[in-house]
Tab-separated table of C-alpha atoms in Angstrom:
chain	number	residue	atom	x	y	z
A	175	MET	CA	0.000	0.000	0.000
A	176	SER	CA	1.272	3.444	-0.921
A	177	ARG	CA	2.015	5.708	2.011
A	178	LYS	CA	0.473	8.636	0.195
A	179	LEU	CA	-3.304	9.019	0.167
A	180	LEU	CA	-5.245	8.506	-3.047
A	181	LEU	CA	-8.737	9.685	-3.921
A	182	ASP	CA	-10.091	6.208	-3.195
A	183	ASP	CA	-8.757	6.447	0.382
A	184	ILE	CA	-11.067	9.372	1.157
A	185	SER	CA	-14.615	8.327	2.013
A	186	ASP	CA	-17.537	10.301	0.684
A	187	VAL	CA	-19.655	12.265	3.146
A	188	ARG	CA	-22.215	9.562	3.969
A	189	ALA	CA	-19.640	6.777	4.261
A	190	TYR	CA	-17.453	8.928	6.479
A	191	GLU	CA	-20.322	9.719	8.829
A	192	ARG	CA	-20.770	5.978	9.379
A	193	GLU	CA	-17.114	5.406	10.263
A	194	ARG	CA	-16.337	8.767	11.866
A	195	ALA	CA	-16.878	7.952	15.552
A	196	GLY	CA	-14.664	4.881	15.485
A	197	PHE	CA	-12.001	6.426	13.279
A	198	ARG	CA	-11.930	9.605	15.368
A	199	ALA	CA	-11.377	7.571	18.556
A	200	GLU	CA	-8.524	5.673	16.885
A	201	VAL	CA	-6.839	8.859	15.695
A	202	ILE	CA	-7.163	10.520	19.108
A	203	ALA	CA	-5.383	7.512	20.651
A	204	THR	CA	-2.756	7.614	17.887
A	205	LYS	CA	-2.103	11.318	18.442
A	206	GLN	CA	-1.596	10.802	22.181
A	207	GLN	CA	1.474	8.699	21.400
A	208	ARG	CA	2.706	11.142	18.779
A	209	ARG	CA	2.204	14.469	20.540
A	210	VAL	CA	5.226	15.901	22.363
A	211	ALA	CA	5.009	19.027	24.523
A	212	ILE	CA	8.201	21.104	24.372
A	213	GLY	CA	8.269	23.804	27.007
A	214	PRO	CA	5.211	25.717	28.190
A	215	PHE	CA	3.381	26.324	24.920
A	216	VAL	CA	4.928	24.539	21.943
A	217	THR	CA	3.733	21.102	20.852
A	218	VAL	CA	5.005	18.867	18.078
A	219	LEU	CA	2.647	16.284	16.578
A	220	PHE	CA	4.364	13.605	14.503
A	221	GLU	CA	2.056	12.839	11.598
A	222	ASN	CA	1.347	9.571	9.821
A	223	ARG	CA	-1.067	8.334	7.185
A	224	ASP	CA	-3.992	8.044	9.593
A	225	THR	CA	-3.588	11.499	11.140
A	226	ILE	CA	-3.414	13.097	7.707
A	227	ARG	CA	-6.368	11.126	6.390
A	228	PHE	CA	-8.349	12.299	9.425
A	229	GLN	CA	-7.332	15.891	8.688
A	230	VAL	CA	-8.516	15.658	5.084
A	231	GLN	CA	-11.745	13.852	5.994
A	232	GLU	CA	-12.618	16.394	8.674
A	233	MET	CA	-11.854	19.305	6.367
A	234	ALA	CA	-14.001	17.806	3.624
A	235	ARG	CA	-16.815	17.255	6.128
A	236	ALA	CA	-16.643	20.768	7.615
A	237	GLU	CA	-16.305	22.587	4.292
A	238	LYS	CA	-18.641	20.254	2.372
A	239	ILE	CA	-15.981	19.351	-0.188
A	240	THR	CA	-17.403	16.659	-2.461
A	241	THR	CA	-15.783	16.826	-5.914
A	242	ASP	CA	-12.796	14.694	-6.860
A	243	ALA	CA	-10.893	17.766	-8.025
A	244	ALA	CA	-11.366	19.583	-4.722
A	245	ILE	CA	-10.445	16.504	-2.668
A	246	GLN	CA	-7.352	15.975	-4.820
A	247	ALA	CA	-6.340	19.578	-4.183
A	248	GLU	CA	-6.435	18.882	-0.429
A	249	LEU	CA	-4.436	15.681	-0.909
A	250	ASP	CA	-1.824	17.607	-2.868
A	251	VAL	CA	-1.458	19.967	0.105
A	252	TYR	CA	-1.374	17.371	2.881
A	253	ASN	CA	0.244	14.290	1.317
A	254	PRO	CA	3.761	15.763	1.762
A	255	LEU	CA	3.141	15.590	5.530
A	256	ILE	CA	3.000	11.787	5.431
A	257	PRO	CA	6.591	10.712	6.169
A	258	GLU	CA	8.624	8.739	3.676
A	259	PRO	CA	10.625	5.724	4.939
A	260	GLY	CA	13.674	7.005	6.799
A	261	SER	CA	12.041	10.280	7.733
A	262	LEU	CA	9.634	11.768	10.258
A	263	ALA	CA	7.108	14.520	9.583
A	264	ALA	CA	5.520	16.754	12.185
A	265	THR	CA	3.253	19.715	12.734
A	266	LEU	CA	4.556	22.295	15.193
A	267	PHE	CA	1.917	24.238	17.122
A	268	ILE	CA	2.526	27.434	19.084
A	269	GLU	CA	-0.376	27.008	21.472
A	270	LEU	CA	-1.156	30.544	22.587
A	271	THR	CA	-4.717	31.808	22.628
A	272	SER	CA	-4.820	35.342	24.008
A	273	LYS	CA	-4.171	38.308	21.736
A	274	ASP	CA	-1.594	39.706	24.169
A	275	GLU	CA	0.389	36.449	24.210
A	276	LEU	CA	0.310	36.151	20.431
A	277	THR	CA	1.382	39.763	20.015
A	278	GLU	CA	4.276	39.220	22.428
A	279	TRP	CA	5.525	35.827	21.302
A	280	LEU	CA	4.974	35.446	17.551
A	281	PRO	CA	7.546	38.165	16.753
A	282	LYS	CA	9.961	36.633	19.289
A	283	LEU	CA	9.758	33.172	17.721
A	284	VAL	CA	10.590	34.026	14.111
A	285	GLY	CA	12.677	31.161	12.733
A	286	ILE	CA	11.425	28.566	15.224
A	287	GLU	CA	10.785	26.092	12.402
A	288	HIS	CA	14.557	25.981	11.833
A	289	ALA	CA	15.336	25.563	15.544
A	290	VAL	CA	13.686	22.182	16.197
A	291	GLU	CA	16.082	19.284	16.758
A	292	LEU	CA	15.845	15.541	17.116
A	293	ARG	CA	18.520	14.356	19.550
A	294	LEU	CA	19.632	10.735	19.549
A	295	GLY	CA	21.401	9.468	22.651
A	296	ASP	CA	21.826	10.706	26.208
A	297	ALA	CA	25.086	12.347	27.259
A	298	SER	CA	24.326	11.718	30.946
A	299	THR	CA	24.647	7.962	30.345
A	300	GLY	CA	27.776	8.292	28.244
A	301	ASP	CA	25.887	7.667	25.021
A	302	HIS	CA	26.970	9.562	21.918
A	303	VAL	CA	24.495	12.369	21.160
A	304	GLU	CA	23.653	13.096	17.549
A	305	THR	CA	21.523	16.072	16.537
A	306	ILE	CA	19.268	16.088	13.482
A	307	ALA	CA	17.935	19.509	12.533
A	308	ALA	CA	14.392	19.949	11.320
A	309	ARG	CA	13.784	20.725	7.669
A	310	PRO	CA	10.792	23.038	7.124
A	311	ASP	CA	8.322	21.663	4.591
A	312	SER	CA	9.079	23.467	1.341
A	313	ALA	CA	5.485	23.402	0.095
A	314	HIS	CA	4.253	25.356	3.118
A	315	GLN	CA	7.288	27.428	4.050
A	316	LYS	CA	6.616	30.301	1.635
A	317	GLN	CA	3.107	30.738	3.042
A	318	LEU	CA	4.170	30.586	6.703
A	319	THR	CA	7.547	32.342	6.804
A	320	ARG	CA	7.635	36.057	7.632
A	321	GLU	CA	10.575	38.274	8.562
A	322	THR	CA	8.956	39.972	11.552
A	323	VAL	CA	6.350	37.536	12.867
A	324	THR	CA	6.026	33.762	12.776
A	325	ALA	CA	2.938	31.632	12.202
A	326	SER	CA	1.244	29.594	14.931
A	327	VAL	CA	1.617	26.403	12.863
A	328	HIS	CA	4.635	25.038	10.993
A	329	TYR	CA	5.290	21.787	9.120
A	330	ILE	CA	8.691	20.146	9.513
A	331	HIS	CA	10.596	16.999	8.545
A	332	PHE	CA	13.510	15.063	10.007
A	333	ASP	CA	15.604	13.050	7.532
A	334	LEU	CA	17.565	10.148	9.041
A	335	THR	CA	20.224	7.937	7.536
A	336	ALA	CA	19.986	4.158	8.045
A	337	GLU	CA	22.643	4.439	10.765
A	338	GLN	CA	20.713	7.227	12.512
A	339	ALA	CA	17.531	5.153	12.375
A	340	GLN	CA	19.407	2.347	14.160
A	341	HIS	CA	20.649	4.830	16.769
A	342	PHE	CA	17.048	6.039	17.174
A	343	ALA	CA	15.874	2.475	17.812
A	344	SER	CA	18.587	1.549	20.298
A	345	GLY	CA	18.837	4.560	22.597
A	346	SER	CA	17.276	7.618	24.144
A	347	VAL	CA	15.495	10.082	21.834
A	348	SER	CA	14.553	13.681	22.605
A	349	VAL	CA	12.948	16.542	20.720
A	350	GLY	CA	14.244	20.005	21.496
A	351	ILE	CA	13.961	23.611	20.422
A	352	ASN	CA	17.168	25.619	20.364
A	353	HIS	CA	15.905	29.150	19.686
A	354	PRO	CA	17.311	32.342	21.266
A	355	ASN	CA	13.946	33.049	22.893
A	356	TYR	CA	12.737	29.490	23.506
A	357	THR	CA	15.054	26.656	24.565
A	358	TYR	CA	13.480	23.442	25.879
A	359	ILE	CA	13.842	19.702	25.381
A	360	SER	CA	11.529	16.725	25.952
A	361	GLN	CA	12.471	13.058	25.989
A	362	LEU	CA	10.249	10.601	24.140
A	363	ASP	CA	8.748	7.796	26.178
A	364	GLU	CA	8.873	4.244	24.846
A	365	ALA	CA	5.348	4.325	23.407
A	366	SER	CA	6.114	7.463	21.421
A	367	LYS	CA	9.472	6.166	20.264
A	368	ASN	CA	7.968	2.892	19.074
A	369	ALA	CA	5.226	4.726	17.178
A	370	LEU	CA	7.820	6.800	15.332
A	371	LEU	CA	9.972	3.768	14.609
A	372	ALA	CA	7.072	2.454	12.536
A	373	ASP	CA	7.313	5.619	10.402
A	374	LEU	CA	11.041	5.161	9.869
A	375	HIS	CA	10.863	1.529	8.816
A	376	CYS	CA	7.561	1.124	6.977
């Protein structure tokens, strides 16, 4: 089965209503393993085929998108967020809600999409630490990048070599942000790490 979504993978409105409750519950459980909080208000959600299919289905449902051409346009936008073997793909959320917080922080966090790092290993245990920098998604970067203020949502990728994927599987893994105005790191638990290993090896 192709990793990327095809038109036939997207249910029409009536069919989706029949499956929605069960599929939504599955995706919520999937996202719990794939969501990593980094610091007080940034979250990274590692995407996969199911999370992206849910996104497209929910958008089609909410906006009453029914034609093949319109659905294909959504697939063209979101399919790049399904990771290829040897890579991880994620959505970064700056989870601020008040106008004052957004006004304060969005200018401070310009360039945050370039400051996310995947760290393999744990120096405290003597393990070699290797850092893999995030690569902003090229299809979305032009729309989201501004010189004076950042967006609340960014799409990023991590590209791993076969050796790095082995290091990922065998040791500690953390996700960090190394930005002048926001520096935090979070270690993945085993459930999260195992979920992402499936992305790397499928």
